[in-house]
Short mmCIF file of C-alpha atoms in Angstrom, two decimals:
data_model
loop_
_atom_site.label_atom_id
_atom_site.label_comp_id
_atom_site.label_asym_id
_atom_site.label_seq_id
_atom_site.Cartn_x
_atom_site.Cartn_y
_atom_site.Cartn_z
CA GLN A 1 -89.27 -30.63 210.05
CA GLN A 2 -88.87 -33.42 207.36
CA LEU A 3 -87.40 -36.94 207.73
CA ALA A 4 -83.36 -37.08 208.08
CA SER A 5 -81.65 -39.42 205.80
CA VAL A 6 -81.12 -42.82 207.42
CA GLN A 7 -77.61 -42.29 206.26
CA ALA A 8 -76.88 -38.91 204.56
CA GLY A 9 -77.32 -37.14 207.54
CA GLY A 10 -77.52 -33.70 207.41
CA VAL A 11 -74.73 -33.05 205.15
CA LEU A 12 -77.71 -30.41 202.50
CA ARG A 13 -77.87 -28.66 206.27
CA ASP A 14 -74.20 -28.05 207.08
CA LEU A 15 -73.84 -27.18 203.61
CA ALA A 16 -76.49 -24.34 203.22
CA THR A 17 -74.90 -23.05 207.22
CA ALA A 18 -71.78 -23.63 205.39
CA VAL A 19 -71.64 -21.47 201.94
CA GLY A 20 -75.79 -20.50 202.46
CA ALA A 21 -78.11 -21.66 200.50
CA VAL A 22 -82.00 -19.79 198.60
CA SER A 23 -84.78 -20.76 200.23
CA LEU A 24 -88.26 -21.96 198.22
CA SER A 25 -91.00 -19.97 199.69
CA GLU A 26 -94.23 -20.27 198.40
CA LEU A 27 -95.64 -24.11 198.18
CA MET A 28 -96.79 -25.19 194.70
CA ARG A 29 -98.23 -28.32 195.42
CA PHE A 30 -101.70 -27.64 196.97
CA ALA A 31 -104.73 -27.31 194.82
CA ASP A 32 -106.64 -25.95 198.29
CA PRO A 33 -103.86 -22.93 199.86
CA ALA A 34 -105.82 -23.88 202.60
CA GLU A 35 -103.72 -27.47 202.60
CA ALA A 36 -101.35 -25.64 202.53
CA ALA A 37 -100.96 -23.97 205.34
CA ALA A 38 -102.39 -26.76 207.56
CA THR A 39 -99.34 -28.15 206.83
CA LEU A 40 -96.80 -25.46 206.88
CA ALA A 41 -98.22 -25.02 210.33
CA VAL A 42 -98.37 -28.60 211.43
CA ARG A 43 -94.58 -28.89 210.46
CA ASP A 44 -94.93 -25.85 213.44
CA GLY A 45 -96.08 -27.36 215.65
CA GLU A 46 -99.29 -25.62 215.62
CA ARG A 47 -102.08 -27.97 217.55
CA SER A 48 -104.81 -25.79 216.08
CA ALA A 49 -103.36 -26.73 212.53
CA LEU A 50 -105.35 -29.96 213.07
CA GLY A 51 -109.15 -28.39 212.85
CA PHE A 52 -108.71 -27.92 209.27
CA TYR A 53 -107.91 -31.69 209.10
CA LEU A 54 -111.59 -32.02 211.23
CA ASP A 55 -113.41 -29.63 209.56
CA ARG A 56 -113.05 -31.50 206.48
CA GLN A 57 -113.47 -35.22 207.49
CA ARG A 58 -109.64 -36.21 206.86
CA VAL A 59 -109.54 -36.93 210.48
CA HIS A 60 -111.21 -41.51 210.04
CA VAL A 61 -111.28 -43.52 213.53
CA GLY A 62 -112.12 -46.52 214.35
CA ASP A 63 -110.45 -50.64 215.37
CA SER A 64 -107.63 -51.23 214.59
CA GLY A 65 -108.87 -54.25 213.26
CA SER A 66 -111.09 -52.47 210.10
CA LEU A 67 -108.86 -49.54 209.86
CA ALA A 68 -106.68 -51.05 206.95
CA GLN A 69 -110.11 -52.37 205.02
CA GLN A 70 -111.07 -48.23 205.03
CA VAL A 71 -108.05 -46.93 203.99
CA LEU A 72 -107.76 -49.90 200.85
CA GLN A 73 -111.89 -48.62 200.68
CA ALA A 74 -111.20 -45.29 200.30
CA TRP A 75 -107.63 -46.07 198.03
CA VAL A 76 -110.22 -47.92 196.21
CA THR A 77 -112.29 -45.43 195.34
CA ASP A 78 -110.17 -42.90 194.27
CA ARG A 79 -108.48 -44.66 191.49
CA GLN A 80 -111.81 -45.55 190.42
CA GLN A 81 -112.51 -41.82 189.98
CA GLY A 82 -109.14 -41.53 188.03
CA ARG A 83 -107.00 -40.20 190.60
CA ASP A 84 -103.52 -41.23 191.81
CA SER A 85 -103.54 -42.60 195.25
CA LEU A 86 -101.22 -44.23 197.89
CA MET A 87 -101.73 -45.35 201.30
CA LEU A 88 -99.57 -44.69 203.89
CA ALA A 89 -98.10 -46.17 207.20
CA SER A 90 -95.26 -45.89 209.72
CA THR A 91 -94.49 -49.12 210.27
CA SER A 92 -93.66 -51.77 207.10
CA LYS A 93 -95.00 -54.76 208.79
CA ALA A 94 -98.70 -52.49 207.99
CA VAL A 95 -97.34 -51.23 204.33
CA THR A 96 -97.01 -55.48 203.61
CA GLU A 97 -100.70 -55.91 204.97
CA LEU A 98 -101.89 -52.86 202.95
CA ASN A 99 -99.60 -53.95 199.41
CA ALA A 100 -100.94 -57.34 200.32
CA MET A 101 -104.34 -56.26 200.28
CA ALA A 102 -104.63 -53.87 196.60
CA ARG A 103 -102.80 -56.40 194.92
CA ILE A 104 -105.50 -58.86 195.65
CA HIS A 105 -108.10 -56.51 194.87
CA ARG A 106 -105.98 -55.22 191.56
CA LEU A 107 -106.04 -59.33 190.15
CA GLY A 108 -109.47 -60.60 191.32
CA ASP A 109 -110.77 -63.36 189.01
CA THR A 110 -107.80 -62.08 186.36
CA ASP A 111 -105.17 -64.34 185.63
CA GLU A 112 -101.68 -62.40 186.72
CA GLY A 113 -99.96 -64.19 184.05
CA PRO A 114 -95.35 -64.73 185.12
CA ARG A 115 -94.92 -63.23 188.36
CA VAL A 116 -91.83 -62.75 189.91
CA MET A 117 -91.21 -62.21 194.20
CA LEU A 118 -90.39 -59.20 195.76
CA ARG A 119 -88.20 -57.99 199.01
CA SER A 120 -91.18 -58.27 200.65
CA GLY A 121 -91.92 -61.56 199.36
CA LEU A 122 -94.80 -60.26 197.38
CA HIS A 123 -95.11 -60.51 194.19
CA ALA A 124 -95.26 -58.62 191.06
CA SER A 125 -97.18 -59.50 187.63
CA ALA A 126 -97.62 -57.35 184.48
CA GLY A 127 -100.50 -54.53 185.85
CA ASP A 128 -98.77 -53.76 189.28
CA VAL A 129 -97.47 -50.83 190.45
CA ILE A 130 -94.00 -51.06 191.76
CA LEU A 131 -91.60 -49.11 194.12
CA THR A 132 -87.35 -48.52 193.87
CA ARG A 133 -85.97 -48.55 197.01
CA ARG A 134 -82.28 -47.84 195.58
CA ASN A 135 -80.99 -45.55 193.75
CA ASP A 136 -78.73 -46.92 190.74
CA ARG A 137 -77.40 -44.77 188.47
CA ARG A 138 -76.22 -47.25 185.94
CA ASN A 139 -79.66 -47.72 184.86
CA ARG A 140 -80.42 -44.70 183.35
CA THR A 141 -83.25 -43.90 182.11
CA SER A 142 -82.24 -40.79 179.40
CA SER A 143 -78.78 -38.21 179.55
CA THR A 144 -79.49 -36.73 183.01
CA ASP A 145 -81.96 -39.74 184.79
CA TRP A 146 -81.82 -42.89 186.49
CA VAL A 147 -83.49 -45.45 188.37
CA LYS A 148 -83.87 -43.42 191.57
CA ASN A 149 -84.90 -44.45 196.24
CA GLY A 150 -88.68 -43.80 196.08
CA ASP A 151 -89.25 -43.43 192.02
CA ARG A 152 -92.85 -45.47 191.19
CA TRP A 153 -93.32 -47.35 188.22
CA LEU A 154 -95.82 -49.57 186.15
CA VAL A 155 -94.79 -52.68 185.85
CA GLN A 156 -95.67 -53.89 182.27
CA ALA A 157 -93.74 -56.75 181.00
CA VAL A 158 -92.42 -59.54 183.58
CA ASP A 159 -89.09 -61.22 181.91
CA ALA A 160 -87.67 -64.64 181.71
CA ASP A 161 -84.81 -63.97 184.03
CA GLY A 162 -87.01 -62.15 186.31
CA ALA A 163 -86.37 -58.47 185.55
CA LEU A 164 -88.90 -55.87 185.12
CA ARG A 165 -89.87 -54.02 182.09
CA VAL A 166 -91.59 -50.53 183.76
CA ILE A 167 -92.68 -47.54 182.95
CA HIS A 168 -92.19 -44.32 185.26
CA LEU A 169 -95.18 -42.99 186.57
CA GLY A 170 -94.61 -39.55 186.42
CA SER A 171 -91.85 -38.59 183.97
CA GLY A 172 -93.18 -41.89 181.31
CA LYS A 173 -89.79 -42.80 181.25
CA ARG A 174 -88.65 -46.32 180.45
CA ALA A 175 -86.32 -48.65 182.10
CA ARG A 176 -85.32 -52.96 182.92
CA LEU A 177 -84.47 -53.62 186.68
CA GLY A 178 -82.92 -56.08 186.53
CA PRO A 179 -83.23 -59.37 189.25
CA ASP A 180 -81.04 -59.09 191.31
CA TYR A 181 -82.44 -55.33 191.86
CA VAL A 182 -85.96 -56.62 192.28
CA ALA A 183 -84.91 -58.77 194.97
CA GLY A 184 -83.32 -56.88 196.75
CA GLN A 185 -84.57 -53.28 195.81
CA VAL A 186 -87.77 -53.47 194.40
CA ASP A 187 -91.26 -53.35 196.78
CA LEU A 188 -94.82 -52.81 195.63
CA GLY A 189 -95.66 -49.32 195.27
CA TYR A 190 -99.56 -49.38 196.57
CA ALA A 191 -98.64 -48.46 199.57
CA SER A 192 -95.10 -46.45 201.00
CA THR A 193 -93.73 -46.80 204.70
CA ILE A 194 -93.74 -42.16 205.27
CA HIS A 195 -90.06 -42.47 204.99
CA SER A 196 -89.85 -43.68 202.05
CA ALA A 197 -93.09 -41.49 200.66
CA GLN A 198 -90.97 -38.30 201.63
CA GLY A 199 -90.02 -37.42 197.98
CA VAL A 200 -93.26 -38.38 196.09
CA THR A 201 -96.66 -36.10 195.13
CA THR A 202 -99.11 -37.94 194.39
CA ASP A 203 -103.30 -36.90 194.25
CA THR A 204 -104.30 -38.44 197.61
CA THR A 205 -103.29 -40.16 200.33
CA HIS A 206 -104.44 -42.57 203.33
CA THR A 207 -102.10 -43.17 205.61
CA LEU A 208 -102.91 -45.58 208.94
CA LEU A 209 -101.36 -44.14 211.98
CA SER A 210 -100.71 -45.75 214.94
CA GLY A 211 -100.97 -42.29 217.91
CA LEU A 212 -96.95 -43.81 218.28
CA GLU A 213 -96.16 -41.54 215.34
CA SER A 214 -93.85 -38.03 215.80
CA ARG A 215 -94.68 -34.81 214.54
CA GLN A 216 -92.98 -35.00 212.03
CA LEU A 217 -93.75 -38.02 210.89
CA LEU A 218 -97.67 -36.76 210.58
CA TYR A 219 -96.08 -33.57 208.24
CA VAL A 220 -94.47 -36.37 205.89
CA ALA A 221 -97.90 -38.04 205.76
CA ALA A 222 -100.26 -34.61 205.49
CA SER A 223 -98.54 -32.91 202.69
CA ARG A 224 -97.86 -35.92 200.05
CA GLY A 225 -101.63 -35.36 198.57
CA ARG A 226 -102.40 -32.23 196.09
CA VAL A 227 -106.32 -32.97 196.30
CA SER A 228 -106.85 -34.02 200.07
CA ASN A 229 -105.07 -36.14 202.74
CA HIS A 230 -107.12 -38.66 205.30
CA VAL A 231 -105.11 -40.31 208.49
CA TYR A 232 -107.05 -43.07 209.62
CA LEU A 233 -106.49 -43.21 214.07
CA SER A 234 -107.58 -46.66 215.95
CA THR A 235 -109.39 -45.40 219.53
CA SER A 236 -110.91 -47.06 222.24
CA GLY A 237 -113.35 -44.24 222.59
CA ASP A 238 -116.85 -43.47 221.35
CA GLY A 239 -115.82 -42.79 218.00
CA ASP A 240 -115.24 -38.87 218.31
CA GLU A 241 -112.60 -37.58 216.33
CA HIS A 242 -111.91 -35.16 217.84
#
């Protein structure tokens, strides 16, 4: 019930049907076993699963104009507490807005130094978190690994030609992303679309929802964070999360 690849389709499912496969039976990501169970219930479409998120104050409602700021502030709070946190949204427009807000907050009054434009039109400089958006097997980070779609990196330096020197947030491996790749296949990594985050594991997530998302989108968004996963939803009601 996760999101299908835009390009690859169901090839792995077809292989499993044709020749068999080993299935994973236990979730290892979550700090709280109850949250692991809740994500599986969301996957299966059990409405009772929403009670887990409501009871633990993981559902936040408000007007559409203030929700992005709520998401940003929650993300900032988690980062200040030393947690790896990611903001999510279902549209590229919302993700670009969140990334822009996060970068402004990071820079504050400091000089950003050399910078380079990314594919979204936003800029990155040393200290920014970025997200690579296309596999590049020619750009190897070790004998068995390479730059991949969905990887998150910390920018170490910006070269004069517009390339970025980066370190992987998970493995600590280093890479140099060429200027053409940066311009066409790199975004800021403070926020991501739910589709792009499907392979990500982080400590916490804060997801901006419109209310029109599918169950599959909710399932992916609610299962990226080890410690907690929050959703933010606009409503015209009286503010009751239920």
